[in-house]
Amino acid sequence: MNEAEIQRQKEIKEAEELLFTGPQALGFAKGLFLGRFVSDWAMPYPRIPAAQQAELDKSLTEIREFLDRELDPTAIDRNADIPRSLIDGLARTGVLGMTAPKEFGGRGFSQRAYCKILEEIGARCASTSVFTNAHHSIGIRALLLFGTREQKQRWLPPLVTGEQLAAFALTEEEAGSDAANVQTTATPSADGSHFILNGEKRYITNASIAQVLTVMARTLVPGSDKTAITAFLVTPDMPGFAMLEPRMEKLGIKGTATGRFAMRDMPVPKENILGPIGKGLKVALTVLDFGRTTFGACCTGAAKTCLQMAVEHANKRRQFKKTLGDFDLVKKKIARMAADVYAMEAMTAVTASLIDRGLEDYMMETAMLKVFTTDRLWEAVNDAFQIHGGSAYFTTSPLERMLRDARINQIGEGSNEVLTSFIALVGMRGPGMEFKEIYDTMFNPARGLGKAWTAGMNRLGAAVKVPSVPVKSDSLKAQASQLGRLIWRFNLSVNKALIKHREPVMDMQLIQERIAGAAMEMFASACVLSRLDSDLQGINQNGASAPASRRAAQLFLRQSFHRIRWFLSELTDNDDAELLATANSVLGKEERPRSNGA
Ligand SMILES: Cc1cc2nc3c(=O)[nH]c(=O)nc-3n(C[C@H](O)[C@H](O)[C@H](O)COP(=O)(O)OP(=O)(O)OC[C@H]3O[C@@H](n4cnc5c(N)ncnc54)[C@H](O)[C@@H]3O)c2cc1C
């Protein structure tokens, strides 16, 4: 084995330890890759129980009134600051501790209900939603999920009331997308009572306004010479903590304080460790699952604002003696935005409900939600911007700010490229392992046929059986069966890709992008079908209806099915070889022949 191969095997082993510990039920996304439709993860559409809904409605009314009165996104952007009065109001209305248990002063809301609140904030001001996310979705999350009872009792009360603010500090110069490459060290003190932290963190939201930071640092694994990441609760009054840049100047979400800080020989009591020593990466990735879900909610809110602004402008602005909304190329943008908004909301609701139901291993679904909603918001802002023409370009327009604000979403909490690759690789692992079992047994029959037989039957079963997508509404049966057939076709395409490319597929990101793209569209379509089915059943019961949103949902399904077919056909009919050769030549890289599906 050469050095690169040894490194790869090490990475695979680390990833497997991180992602596949313990028995897990088959989730929706993993099911797709095995040719199955795991319906109970997406259907029926999650509804908030009546008692919770009443509480949520009350909170939403209070928060809307407060935001109408106090939130000025233009001023926040211009002053590059979120006023303390706004933070106090968010605290008063419960936003800063919404999902924390009531016994620690929180509201005990579900993730689904919290997402509705964040959608409301995201619709108005991205700085405020990112601030809230940094404090609540990720800042206090490790404490909520991994803190001991004593730790929660000690730290949570002032954080859920907003008396103190929180931040989550993973990123460093060497650990950006490569989150596992944290260089900050934590060395036990001689008497074992403390850990001494040394290192620098950068790009940390709320760093300079937080009183409690969850910091990831590298510790020695007890009883070995290896190191692993551990999560620590840090306060800025600890000796050795130095704020290097409290507010890094930036393009958008200007109201947030994005900071860079150093820790020099900083003692942190061992009681401040969150979760097991050496399991900090798992802590961080679990925390980010929550962050990515609320990202979905914030992006949905912002996309709704874009749609509303686009509709108002298209109905008002006249050119060529017509309103802009009379032109098909404007209609195309508005219809697509409406379709995407419907899907974004449905996908956020379904993903948040996975967390609420206590299901395990929804990392793929949260990654899909993050990539899908951040990409669609970027398109929605761009479309709304285009419809507004020159007027959008000036700083008097909210769209100018919204465009700048939306750009961070595709980068933060895992760049969309890294997550796209992750979705494909984790998904392909299921069928890949079954093929490996069959292959290994073929070349070493002494292993016994048992496992290989099961794997072979699974692969064969998926190849001959079209999964059923259960919907109640007769009017959706055709779309449901189309989705089932597409899942079947997807499974065959993934199998073919695995057989054709074998292990090198792990490096073939263009193939991965199409596989992940198709999987994301199938997840989005399942969520849309689920929501539309539930809406239609509601209409049948109550007589209430919203024809525009139903049409948008139908359009989404049509367009999404087209995109899935396109992704799958591009797996074999593409320009990858030419594309990669061109990139290599432009980058000045040596040509390395590789099978790439072209
Ligand atoms: C405003 C702001 C707020 C932030 N807040 C926080 C916070 O509160 N806490 C925190 O810990 N971090 C925070 N971050 C950091 C953020 O999560 C990182 O910026 C992000 O993870 C990307 O890391 P990087 O910037 O080092 O980019 P890099 O890792 O250098 O990546 C740059 C680009 O390279 C490409 N790329 C990288 N790896 C791959 C790959 N494997 N395959 C294909 N393409 C790849 C992607 O296009 C990526 O966007 C924040 C960042 C910003 C800008």
XYZ file of C-alpha atoms and ligand atoms in Angstrom:
651
model
C 0.000 0.000 0.000
C 1.434 3.422 -0.901
C 1.313 6.428 1.441
C -1.789 7.945 -0.171
C -3.631 4.647 0.113
C -2.620 4.275 3.790
C -3.895 7.813 4.436
C -7.169 7.021 2.643
C -7.714 3.845 4.649
C -7.048 5.846 7.842
C -9.605 8.484 6.817
C -12.200 5.833 5.962
C -11.667 4.145 9.320
C -11.993 7.461 11.181
C -15.148 8.376 9.267
C -16.655 4.963 9.930
C -15.944 5.243 13.643
C -17.540 8.659 13.643
C -20.584 8.005 11.559
C -21.529 4.403 11.876
C -21.325 3.500 15.522
C -24.066 1.427 17.029
C -27.115 -0.194 15.484
C -29.157 2.184 13.394
C -32.534 1.939 11.755
C -32.473 2.558 8.032
C -33.139 6.247 7.436
C -34.829 7.909 4.487
C -31.705 8.991 2.624
C -29.790 5.771 3.153
C -32.908 3.894 2.071
C -32.935 5.742 -1.284
C -29.466 4.410 -2.035
C -30.731 0.872 -1.402
C -33.729 1.406 -3.681
C -36.198 1.743 -0.808
C -38.727 4.383 0.158
C -38.604 4.550 3.956
C -42.012 6.165 4.099
C -42.428 6.716 7.817
C -39.473 9.142 7.848
C -41.348 11.482 5.498
C -45.014 10.510 5.724
C -47.485 11.470 7.018
C -46.469 15.120 6.951
C -45.494 16.126 10.486
C -48.156 18.227 12.145
C -47.521 20.024 15.414
C -49.821 18.645 18.157
C -52.750 20.986 18.945
C -51.540 21.991 22.425
C -48.051 22.797 21.129
C -49.525 24.592 18.135
C -51.494 26.904 20.443
C -48.324 27.705 22.384
C -46.402 28.237 19.143
C -49.107 30.518 17.721
C -49.029 32.607 20.888
C -45.239 32.898 20.701
C -45.328 33.671 16.994
C -47.836 36.486 17.535
C -45.731 37.952 20.324
C -42.496 37.634 18.348
C -44.023 39.083 15.165
C -45.314 42.105 17.091
C -41.933 42.571 18.710
C -40.025 42.222 15.431
C -42.413 44.613 13.631
C -41.793 47.172 16.332
C -38.097 46.734 17.078
C -36.267 45.020 14.215
C -34.693 47.347 11.656
C -32.564 45.183 9.320
C -31.330 48.216 7.368
C -30.007 49.880 10.511
C -28.424 46.627 11.687
C -26.619 46.326 8.357
C -25.599 49.988 8.257
C -24.333 50.064 11.868
C -22.864 46.546 11.622
C -24.367 45.808 15.008
C -27.422 44.169 16.543
C -28.602 46.542 19.272
C -28.697 45.155 22.816
C -32.368 46.152 23.047
C -33.148 43.721 20.231
C -31.200 40.917 21.913
C -33.074 41.663 25.160
C -36.373 41.476 23.298
C -35.418 38.153 21.708
C -34.581 36.910 25.201
C -37.858 38.254 26.637
C -39.910 36.531 23.964
C -38.114 33.260 24.701
C -36.231 32.996 21.384
C -32.795 32.557 22.988
C -33.837 29.471 24.949
C -36.706 28.163 22.855
C -35.754 24.470 22.768
C -34.084 24.329 26.200
C -36.045 22.316 28.780
C -38.452 24.328 30.939
C -36.660 23.211 34.129
C -33.636 25.289 33.053
C -35.736 28.305 32.116
C -36.288 27.453 28.443
C -39.586 27.089 26.575
C -39.211 23.375 25.831
C -40.237 23.841 22.170
C -39.690 21.103 19.617
C -37.174 21.617 16.823
C -40.106 21.808 14.401
C -41.756 24.642 16.352
C -38.419 26.440 16.794
C -37.924 26.279 13.022
C -41.188 28.213 12.536
C -39.835 30.958 14.810
C -36.530 31.064 12.941
C -38.326 31.167 9.606
C -40.029 34.326 10.863
C -36.713 35.905 11.860
C -34.963 34.714 8.684
C -37.715 36.347 6.614
C -36.804 39.721 8.088
C -33.102 39.928 8.906
C -30.285 37.457 8.210
C -27.946 39.082 10.746
C -30.493 38.443 13.489
C -31.209 34.898 12.381
C -27.499 34.017 12.174
C -26.918 35.583 15.598
C -29.806 33.525 17.020
C -28.541 30.382 15.328
C -25.011 30.884 16.652
C -26.317 31.332 20.182
C -29.134 28.818 20.304
C -28.844 26.324 17.455
C -25.120 25.663 17.936
C -23.812 27.827 20.832
C -25.709 26.102 23.638
C -26.425 22.897 21.713
C -23.465 20.819 22.913
C -24.423 21.712 26.477
C -28.048 20.721 25.845
C -27.130 17.459 24.161
C -23.995 16.340 25.950
C -23.902 18.318 29.222
C -24.309 16.504 32.512
C -27.174 17.538 34.786
C -24.728 19.539 36.930
C -23.279 21.291 33.884
C -26.741 22.191 32.637
C -27.819 23.476 36.040
C -24.716 25.603 36.286
C -24.462 27.009 32.758
C -27.872 27.007 31.097
C -30.108 29.375 33.120
C -28.318 32.647 32.229
C -27.873 31.461 28.619
C -31.536 30.695 27.982
C -32.598 34.060 29.391
C -30.061 35.884 27.230
C -28.263 37.296 30.269
C -25.277 35.512 28.753
C -24.653 34.742 25.082
C -23.052 31.691 23.506
C -20.790 30.848 20.574
C -19.552 27.665 18.943
C -15.858 27.664 18.025
C -14.645 24.928 15.703
C -13.020 26.745 12.771
C -9.286 27.502 12.675
C -6.860 28.420 9.922
C -6.040 24.737 9.339
C -9.507 23.434 10.184
C -12.059 24.948 7.824
C -13.806 22.398 5.633
C -11.405 19.853 7.103
C -13.047 20.159 10.516
C -11.185 17.151 11.916
C -7.871 18.958 11.477
C -8.222 21.087 14.629
C -4.766 22.200 15.819
C -5.721 23.853 19.120
C -4.279 21.652 21.844
C -5.564 20.824 25.315
C -2.948 19.313 27.619
C -3.824 18.023 31.082
C -2.235 19.967 33.969
C 0.194 18.099 36.240
C -2.448 17.629 38.956
C -5.100 16.612 36.402
C -7.540 19.305 37.539
C -7.273 21.392 34.375
C -6.544 21.264 30.671
C -4.210 23.910 29.238
C -5.512 25.196 25.914
C -3.302 26.696 23.206
C -4.464 27.765 19.760
C -6.436 30.255 17.665
C -9.995 30.195 16.372
C -11.270 32.345 13.535
C -14.550 33.290 11.832
C -16.499 32.621 15.040
C -19.982 34.181 15.174
C -20.727 35.912 18.514
C -17.140 35.260 19.743
C -16.655 38.787 21.076
C -20.124 39.144 22.609
C -20.387 35.650 24.104
C -19.800 34.843 27.746
C -19.698 31.089 27.053
C -17.966 29.455 24.089
C -17.948 25.772 23.146
C -14.370 25.304 21.937
C -13.007 22.258 20.121
C -9.433 21.291 21.020
C -7.162 18.312 20.477
C -6.384 16.069 23.458
C -4.332 12.925 23.902
C -6.477 9.796 23.847
C -5.988 8.239 27.320
C -3.683 5.221 27.190
C -2.411 5.923 23.671
C -0.172 8.331 21.762
C -3.016 9.347 19.448
C -4.924 12.600 19.675
C -8.611 13.323 19.215
C -10.905 16.304 19.534
C -12.670 17.187 22.774
C -15.304 19.882 23.451
C -14.675 22.427 26.232
C -16.795 25.164 27.759
C -14.663 28.301 27.779
C -15.311 31.753 29.208
C -13.494 34.835 27.942
C -12.394 35.794 31.472
C -10.106 32.752 31.623
C -6.421 33.801 31.880
C -4.806 33.492 28.447
C -7.971 34.214 26.429
C -7.294 37.074 23.987
C -9.741 38.563 21.502
C -7.615 39.320 18.426
C -10.368 40.687 16.161
C -13.762 41.222 17.777
C -15.603 42.134 14.575
C -13.986 41.061 11.339
C -15.277 43.355 8.587
C -17.308 41.437 6.069
C -19.617 41.400 3.036
C -22.949 40.498 4.614
C -24.715 39.537 7.851
C -22.868 42.622 9.059
C -24.807 42.846 12.291
C -23.183 39.654 13.562
C -19.911 39.916 15.466
C -17.573 37.466 13.712
C -14.392 37.156 15.733
C -10.909 35.728 15.905
C -9.409 34.833 19.259
C -6.389 33.138 20.793
C -5.954 30.913 23.809
C -2.434 31.027 25.261
C -1.694 28.594 28.094
C -5.311 28.993 29.110
C -6.340 26.710 31.992
C -9.825 25.209 31.660
C -11.202 23.105 34.540
C -11.785 19.473 33.603
C -15.403 19.921 34.756
C -15.874 22.049 31.606
C -15.475 19.120 29.237
C -18.649 18.387 27.273
C -19.214 14.768 26.332
C -16.556 12.068 26.467
C -12.877 12.970 26.034
C -11.847 12.418 22.424
C -15.429 12.452 21.086
C -15.499 16.173 20.292
C -15.804 15.690 16.550
C -18.937 13.647 17.042
C -20.183 16.386 19.422
C -19.435 19.040 16.791
C -21.097 17.158 13.942
C -24.198 16.436 16.021
C -24.412 20.114 16.990
C -24.148 21.076 13.326
C -27.104 18.785 12.501
C -29.250 21.155 14.531
C -27.610 24.220 12.964
C -28.250 22.896 9.461
C -31.914 22.285 10.241
C -32.428 25.858 11.394
C -30.400 27.051 8.367
C -33.212 25.442 6.347
C -35.820 27.416 8.294
C -33.967 30.749 7.955
C -33.438 30.237 4.217
C -37.117 29.349 3.786
C -38.109 32.576 5.519
C -35.743 34.663 3.391
C -36.930 32.952 0.177
C -40.548 33.726 1.113
C -39.591 37.391 1.419
C -37.911 37.283 -2.000
C -41.041 35.752 -3.528
C -43.321 38.291 -1.913
C -41.148 41.205 -3.072
C -40.887 39.773 -6.588
C -44.677 39.341 -6.847
C -45.386 42.861 -5.566
C -42.893 44.412 -7.972
C -43.977 42.302 -10.951
C -47.588 43.356 -10.395
C -46.732 47.045 -9.996
C -43.883 47.956 -12.328
C -44.910 48.652 -15.921
C -42.726 48.565 -19.013
C -43.779 48.261 -22.673
C -47.310 49.176 -21.461
C -47.514 45.954 -19.476
C -46.714 44.942 -15.927
C -43.522 42.889 -15.581
C -45.704 39.991 -14.450
C -47.143 39.842 -17.985
C -43.829 38.643 -19.410
C -43.203 34.905 -19.526
C -39.540 35.199 -18.531
C -40.600 36.988 -15.354
C -43.391 34.464 -14.764
C -40.852 31.659 -15.090
C -38.792 33.086 -12.233
C -41.797 33.675 -10.003
C -43.225 30.196 -10.570
C -39.878 28.577 -9.844
C -39.449 30.604 -6.662
C -42.935 29.624 -5.470
C -42.231 25.956 -6.235
C -38.911 26.050 -4.378
C -40.382 27.877 -1.384
C -43.026 25.159 -1.020
C -40.324 22.482 -1.115
C -37.978 24.323 1.268
C -40.708 24.616 3.881
C -41.744 20.977 3.502
C -38.183 19.704 3.700
C -37.436 21.796 6.798
C -40.556 20.502 8.561
C -39.809 16.859 7.763
C -36.127 17.139 8.763
C -36.893 18.931 12.035
C -39.449 16.240 12.858
C -36.759 13.554 12.517
C -34.927 15.250 15.379
C -38.127 15.611 17.416
C -39.001 11.948 16.971
C -35.654 10.980 18.489
C -34.619 9.080 15.376
C -30.953 8.324 14.966
C -28.601 9.191 12.192
C -30.297 12.009 10.279
C -26.939 13.485 9.274
C -27.610 12.892 5.584
C -31.047 14.479 5.707
C -29.749 17.597 7.506
C -26.895 17.851 4.987
C -29.401 17.556 2.118
C -31.608 20.214 3.658
C -28.675 22.573 4.104
C -27.375 22.230 0.548
C -30.853 22.345 -1.030
C -32.218 25.339 0.865
C -29.053 27.456 0.691
C -28.728 26.888 -3.066
C -32.421 27.636 -3.654
C -32.306 30.787 -1.548
C -29.334 31.999 -3.576
C -31.357 31.487 -6.765
C -34.427 33.144 -5.239
C -32.479 36.248 -4.208
C -30.884 36.385 -7.634
C -34.269 36.060 -9.378
C -35.960 38.653 -7.162
C -32.950 40.929 -7.777
C -33.254 40.485 -11.544
C -36.992 41.223 -11.529
C -36.307 44.453 -9.626
C -33.735 45.486 -12.255
C -31.566 48.519 -11.522
C -33.587 49.451 -8.438
C -32.265 46.357 -6.627
C -28.689 47.453 -7.133
C -28.830 50.477 -4.870
C -28.281 50.463 -1.147
C -31.792 51.851 -0.700
C -33.112 48.405 -1.710
C -33.379 45.556 0.809
C -32.424 43.156 -1.973
C -28.912 44.576 -2.127
C -28.472 43.606 1.538
C -30.266 40.278 1.122
C -27.980 39.321 -1.756
C -24.891 40.045 0.350
C -26.383 38.277 3.367
C -27.388 35.122 1.467
C -23.875 34.402 0.239
C -22.599 33.001 3.522
C -25.158 30.180 3.585
C -23.441 28.063 0.935
C -20.122 28.320 2.816
C -20.948 28.187 6.561
C -21.590 25.030 8.617
C -19.997 22.816 5.973
C -19.519 24.165 2.451
C -22.049 22.817 -0.033
C -19.325 21.013 -1.990
C -18.102 19.134 1.077
C -21.665 18.210 2.065
C -22.561 17.135 -1.487
C -19.625 14.758 -1.540
C -20.534 13.552 1.958
C -24.132 12.772 0.916
C -22.987 10.692 -2.054
C -20.248 8.836 -0.186
C -22.266 7.985 2.905
C -25.226 6.992 0.743
C -23.170 4.767 -1.543
C -21.647 3.009 1.419
C -24.795 0.859 1.888
C -24.917 -0.710 -1.581
C -21.091 -0.551 -1.754
C -20.775 -2.785 1.310
C -23.243 -5.272 -0.169
C -21.254 -5.429 -3.395
C -18.034 -5.827 -1.409
C -19.547 -8.742 0.471
C -20.522 -10.443 -2.800
C -17.161 -9.673 -4.430
C -15.049 -10.801 -1.451
C -16.986 -14.065 -1.235
C -16.594 -14.715 -4.962
C -12.823 -14.539 -4.606
C -12.715 -16.269 -1.232
C -15.537 -18.828 -1.048
C -14.125 -20.091 2.269
C -15.786 -17.020 3.898
C -19.117 -18.820 3.643
C -22.097 -17.802 1.565
C -24.458 -16.510 4.281
C -23.788 -12.781 4.231
C -23.055 -12.675 0.525
C -26.344 -14.439 -0.181
C -28.286 -11.842 1.858
C -26.392 -9.012 0.160
C -27.042 -10.548 -3.265
C -30.752 -10.952 -2.540
C -30.943 -7.325 -1.343
C -29.269 -6.057 -4.514
C -31.442 -8.271 -6.670
C -34.592 -7.278 -4.758
C -33.852 -3.583 -5.274
C -33.174 -4.231 -8.959
C -36.539 -5.867 -9.629
C -38.870 -4.142 -7.174
C -40.160 -0.588 -7.651
C -40.713 0.877 -4.186
C -44.192 2.069 -3.364
C -44.723 5.683 -2.281
C -47.918 5.738 -0.207
C -50.181 8.769 -0.678
C -53.806 9.106 0.363
C -54.986 11.531 -2.329
C -56.021 9.911 -5.597
C -54.876 12.982 -7.486
C -51.271 12.328 -6.334
C -51.059 8.619 -7.128
C -49.453 9.222 -10.535
C -46.712 11.453 -9.095
C -46.136 8.996 -6.246
C -45.627 6.154 -8.671
C -43.292 8.299 -10.799
C -41.200 8.974 -7.706
C -41.124 5.246 -6.915
C -39.870 4.480 -10.437
C -37.229 7.201 -10.173
C -35.963 5.719 -6.888
C -35.734 2.342 -8.604
C -33.829 3.912 -11.512
C -31.591 5.807 -9.091
C -30.687 2.586 -7.314
C -29.756 0.938 -10.607
C -27.648 3.960 -11.586
C -25.825 3.949 -8.243
C -25.178 0.212 -8.623
C -23.825 0.724 -12.138
C -21.583 3.575 -10.968
C -20.233 1.415 -8.133
C -19.588 -1.550 -10.416
C -17.978 0.623 -13.078
C -15.794 2.878 -10.936
C -15.316 0.773 -7.793
C -13.128 2.402 -5.116
C -11.909 5.364 -7.238
C -15.503 6.669 -7.086
C -14.514 8.027 -3.667
C -12.459 10.671 -5.470
C -14.841 11.275 -8.363
C -16.713 14.322 -7.180
C -18.445 14.970 -10.512
C -20.098 11.563 -10.275
C -20.816 12.157 -6.590
C -22.424 15.526 -7.351
C -24.977 13.924 -9.703
C -25.733 11.098 -7.301
C -26.149 13.491 -4.370
C -28.115 15.909 -6.577
C -30.591 13.202 -7.568
C -30.884 12.008 -3.957
C -31.568 15.547 -2.714
C -34.260 16.049 -5.344
C -35.878 12.751 -4.330
C -35.870 13.771 -0.678
C -37.331 17.174 -1.597
C -39.978 15.534 -3.801
C -40.946 13.096 -1.051
C -41.369 16.003 1.386
C -43.429 17.942 -1.160
C -45.654 14.937 -1.882
C -46.087 14.392 1.830
C -47.050 18.026 2.460
C -49.293 18.267 -0.585
C -51.030 15.019 0.320
C -51.658 16.342 3.795
C -52.839 19.723 2.409
C -55.231 17.979 0.027
C -56.615 15.769 2.781
C -57.119 18.931 4.860
C -58.938 20.541 1.961
C -61.187 17.532 1.661
C -61.999 17.787 5.356
C -62.257 21.561 5.796
C -63.002 22.885 2.360
C -60.080 25.299 2.766
C -57.569 25.535 -0.050
C -54.660 27.572 -1.377
C -54.652 26.967 -5.131
C -51.433 28.926 -5.786
C -49.393 26.892 -3.356
C -50.876 23.608 -4.605
C -49.941 24.562 -8.148
C -46.452 25.483 -6.961
C -46.115 22.059 -5.344
C -47.218 20.300 -8.539
C -44.750 22.354 -10.540
C -41.981 21.474 -8.107
C -42.642 17.768 -8.581
C -42.570 18.054 -12.383
C -39.367 20.084 -12.375
C -37.711 17.969 -9.711
C -38.459 14.744 -11.639
C -36.881 16.332 -14.738
C -33.793 17.238 -12.752
C -33.493 13.707 -11.330
C -33.651 12.214 -14.848
C -31.073 14.715 -16.006
C -28.681 13.923 -13.127
C -28.972 10.204 -13.845
C -28.463 10.500 -17.586
C -25.417 12.718 -17.007
C -23.805 9.907 -15.021
C -22.925 8.243 -18.300
C -23.315 11.046 -20.834
C -21.045 13.849 -19.726
C -17.968 15.927 -20.527
C -16.103 15.009 -17.370
C -12.903 13.854 -19.087
C -12.594 17.095 -21.072
C -13.611 19.183 -18.092
C -11.020 17.632 -15.796
C -8.311 17.752 -18.459
C -9.018 21.457 -18.999
C -8.998 22.190 -15.264
C -5.737 20.262 -14.815
C -4.133 22.121 -17.655
C -5.326 25.510 -16.332
C -4.201 24.593 -12.816
C -0.826 23.438 -14.136
C -1.402 19.935 -12.778
C -0.014 16.743 -14.203
C -2.490 14.695 -16.229
C -3.552 11.535 -14.375
C -5.627 9.104 -16.435
C -8.798 8.074 -14.643
C -12.037 6.345 -15.547
C -14.750 8.940 -15.041
C -17.920 7.721 -16.566
C -17.591 9.671 -19.796
C -19.460 34.913 8.488
C -18.967 33.588 8.962
C -19.410 33.073 10.170
C -18.919 31.848 10.643
N -19.283 31.393 11.879
C -18.690 30.288 12.397
C -18.945 29.870 13.750
O -19.760 30.469 14.454
N -18.247 28.805 14.229
C -17.347 28.104 13.474
O -16.750 27.164 13.984
N -17.089 28.462 12.183
C -17.734 29.533 11.638
N -17.477 29.911 10.343
C -16.535 29.140 9.549
C -17.185 28.340 8.418
O -17.854 27.236 8.938
C -16.048 27.988 7.441
O -15.756 29.177 6.732
C -16.408 26.869 6.509
O -16.444 25.657 7.209
C -15.408 26.736 5.354
O -14.095 26.713 5.795
P -13.010 27.696 5.145
O -13.604 29.073 5.157
O -11.728 27.507 5.815
O -12.924 27.266 3.634
P -11.977 26.137 2.997
O -11.993 24.917 3.831
O -10.673 26.743 2.664
O -12.767 25.816 1.661
C -12.900 26.798 0.627
C -13.733 26.222 -0.480
O -13.054 25.109 -1.045
C -13.956 24.150 -1.493
N -13.664 22.880 -0.814
C -13.094 22.669 0.385
N -12.979 21.360 0.636
C -13.499 20.720 -0.423
C -13.703 19.357 -0.760
N -13.379 18.357 0.066
N -14.285 19.068 -1.942
C -14.665 20.046 -2.794
N -14.509 21.347 -2.527
C -13.945 21.688 -1.354
C -15.375 24.668 -1.127
O -15.918 25.331 -2.245
C -15.081 25.678 -0.050
O -16.078 26.698 0.007
C -17.991 31.123 9.849
C -17.583 31.627 8.609
C -18.048 32.842 8.169
C -17.557 33.361 6.843
